[in-house]
Amino acid sequence: MVGINTTAVLIPARMGSSRLPGKPLIKLGGKAMIQRVYDECIKSKLDTYVLTDDWAIAEVMKTI
């Protein structure tokens, strides 16, 4: 629709980090880091999306 501003939260998640490979799936207190980030972002009530090119991250996000 023309004239309506929309804001969304976009969370980039990639496995190939050079400093900490696999970072999004590292478990913190029994939850993957990406799930913890997502859970905090949805509290904003904004549309929230995880952007990834990795199937393992996509599979984790399907369970949320």
JSON list of C-alpha atoms in Angstrom, two decimals, residues 6-53:
[
{"chain": "A", "resi": 6, "resn": "THR", "atom": "CA", "xyz": [6.58, -0.75, 7.56]},
{"chain": "A", "resi": 7, "resn": "THR", "atom": "CA", "xyz": [9.37, -1.69, 9.92]},
{"chain": "A", "resi": 8, "resn": "ALA", "atom": "CA", "xyz": [10.71, -5.19, 10.38]},
{"chain": "A", "resi": 9, "resn": "VAL", "atom": "CA", "xyz": [13.57, -6.81, 12.25]},
{"chain": "A", "resi": 10, "resn": "LEU", "atom": "CA", "xyz": [16.00, -8.71, 10.02]},
{"chain": "A", "resi": 11, "resn": "ILE", "atom": "CA", "xyz": [18.44, -11.05, 11.77]},
{"chain": "A", "resi": 12, "resn": "PRO", "atom": "CA", "xyz": [21.39, -12.16, 9.62]},
{"chain": "A", "resi": 13, "resn": "ALA", "atom": "CA", "xyz": [22.62, -15.63, 10.58]},
{"chain": "A", "resi": 14, "resn": "ARG", "atom": "CA", "xyz": [25.52, -17.37, 8.86]},
{"chain": "A", "resi": 15, "resn": "MET", "atom": "CA", "xyz": [27.54, -20.40, 9.84]},
{"chain": "A", "resi": 16, "resn": "GLY", "atom": "CA", "xyz": [30.77, -19.36, 8.13]},
{"chain": "A", "resi": 17, "resn": "SER", "atom": "CA", "xyz": [32.01, -16.85, 10.68]},
{"chain": "A", "resi": 18, "resn": "SER", "atom": "CA", "xyz": [35.81, -16.77, 10.73]},
{"chain": "A", "resi": 19, "resn": "ARG", "atom": "CA", "xyz": [36.03, -15.93, 14.43]},
{"chain": "A", "resi": 20, "resn": "LEU", "atom": "CA", "xyz": [33.42, -18.42, 15.67]},
{"chain": "A", "resi": 21, "resn": "PRO", "atom": "CA", "xyz": [32.19, -20.90, 13.05]},
{"chain": "A", "resi": 22, "resn": "GLY", "atom": "CA", "xyz": [28.70, -22.23, 13.77]},
{"chain": "A", "resi": 23, "resn": "LYS", "atom": "CA", "xyz": [27.92, -19.36, 16.13]},
{"chain": "A", "resi": 24, "resn": "PRO", "atom": "CA", "xyz": [24.14, -19.21, 15.47]},
{"chain": "A", "resi": 25, "resn": "LEU", "atom": "CA", "xyz": [23.71, -22.82, 16.62]},
{"chain": "A", "resi": 26, "resn": "ILE", "atom": "CA", "xyz": [25.88, -22.65, 19.73]},
{"chain": "A", "resi": 27, "resn": "LYS", "atom": "CA", "xyz": [23.75, -23.65, 22.71]},
{"chain": "A", "resi": 28, "resn": "LEU", "atom": "CA", "xyz": [23.33, -21.12, 25.51]},
{"chain": "A", "resi": 29, "resn": "GLY", "atom": "CA", "xyz": [21.30, -22.44, 28.40]},
{"chain": "A", "resi": 30, "resn": "GLY", "atom": "CA", "xyz": [19.88, -25.21, 26.22]},
{"chain": "A", "resi": 31, "resn": "LYS", "atom": "CA", "xyz": [18.78, -22.94, 23.34]},
{"chain": "A", "resi": 32, "resn": "ALA", "atom": "CA", "xyz": [20.56, -22.11, 20.10]},
{"chain": "A", "resi": 33, "resn": "MET", "atom": "CA", "xyz": [21.90, -18.56, 20.06]},
{"chain": "A", "resi": 34, "resn": "ILE", "atom": "CA", "xyz": [19.76, -17.70, 17.00]},
{"chain": "A", "resi": 35, "resn": "GLN", "atom": "CA", "xyz": [16.64, -18.80, 18.86]},
{"chain": "A", "resi": 36, "resn": "ARG", "atom": "CA", "xyz": [17.52, -16.58, 21.82]},
{"chain": "A", "resi": 37, "resn": "VAL", "atom": "CA", "xyz": [18.07, -13.59, 19.51]},
{"chain": "A", "resi": 38, "resn": "TYR", "atom": "CA", "xyz": [14.79, -14.28, 17.69]},
{"chain": "A", "resi": 39, "resn": "ASP", "atom": "CA", "xyz": [12.87, -14.64, 20.98]},
{"chain": "A", "resi": 40, "resn": "GLU", "atom": "CA", "xyz": [14.12, -11.24, 22.15]},
{"chain": "A", "resi": 41, "resn": "CYS", "atom": "CA", "xyz": [13.36, -9.55, 18.82]},
{"chain": "A", "resi": 42, "resn": "ILE", "atom": "CA", "xyz": [9.75, -10.74, 18.64]},
{"chain": "A", "resi": 43, "resn": "LYS", "atom": "CA", "xyz": [9.13, -9.00, 21.95]},
{"chain": "A", "resi": 44, "resn": "SER", "atom": "CA", "xyz": [9.28, -5.77, 19.95]},
{"chain": "A", "resi": 45, "resn": "LYS", "atom": "CA", "xyz": [5.99, -6.79, 18.25]},
{"chain": "A", "resi": 46, "resn": "LEU", "atom": "CA", "xyz": [7.61, -6.05, 14.87]},
{"chain": "A", "resi": 47, "resn": "ASP", "atom": "CA", "xyz": [7.68, -8.59, 12.05]},
{"chain": "A", "resi": 48, "resn": "THR", "atom": "CA", "xyz": [10.89, -10.55, 12.63]},
{"chain": "A", "resi": 49, "resn": "TYR", "atom": "CA", "xyz": [12.80, -12.59, 10.07]},
{"chain": "A", "resi": 50, "resn": "VAL", "atom": "CA", "xyz": [15.97, -14.67, 10.20]},
{"chain": "A", "resi": 51, "resn": "LEU", "atom": "CA", "xyz": [18.02, -14.38, 7.00]},
{"chain": "A", "resi": 52, "resn": "THR", "atom": "CA", "xyz": [20.28, -17.36, 6.35]},
{"chain": "A", "resi": 53, "resn": "ASP", "atom": "CA", "xyz": [21.79, -19.46, 3.61]}
]
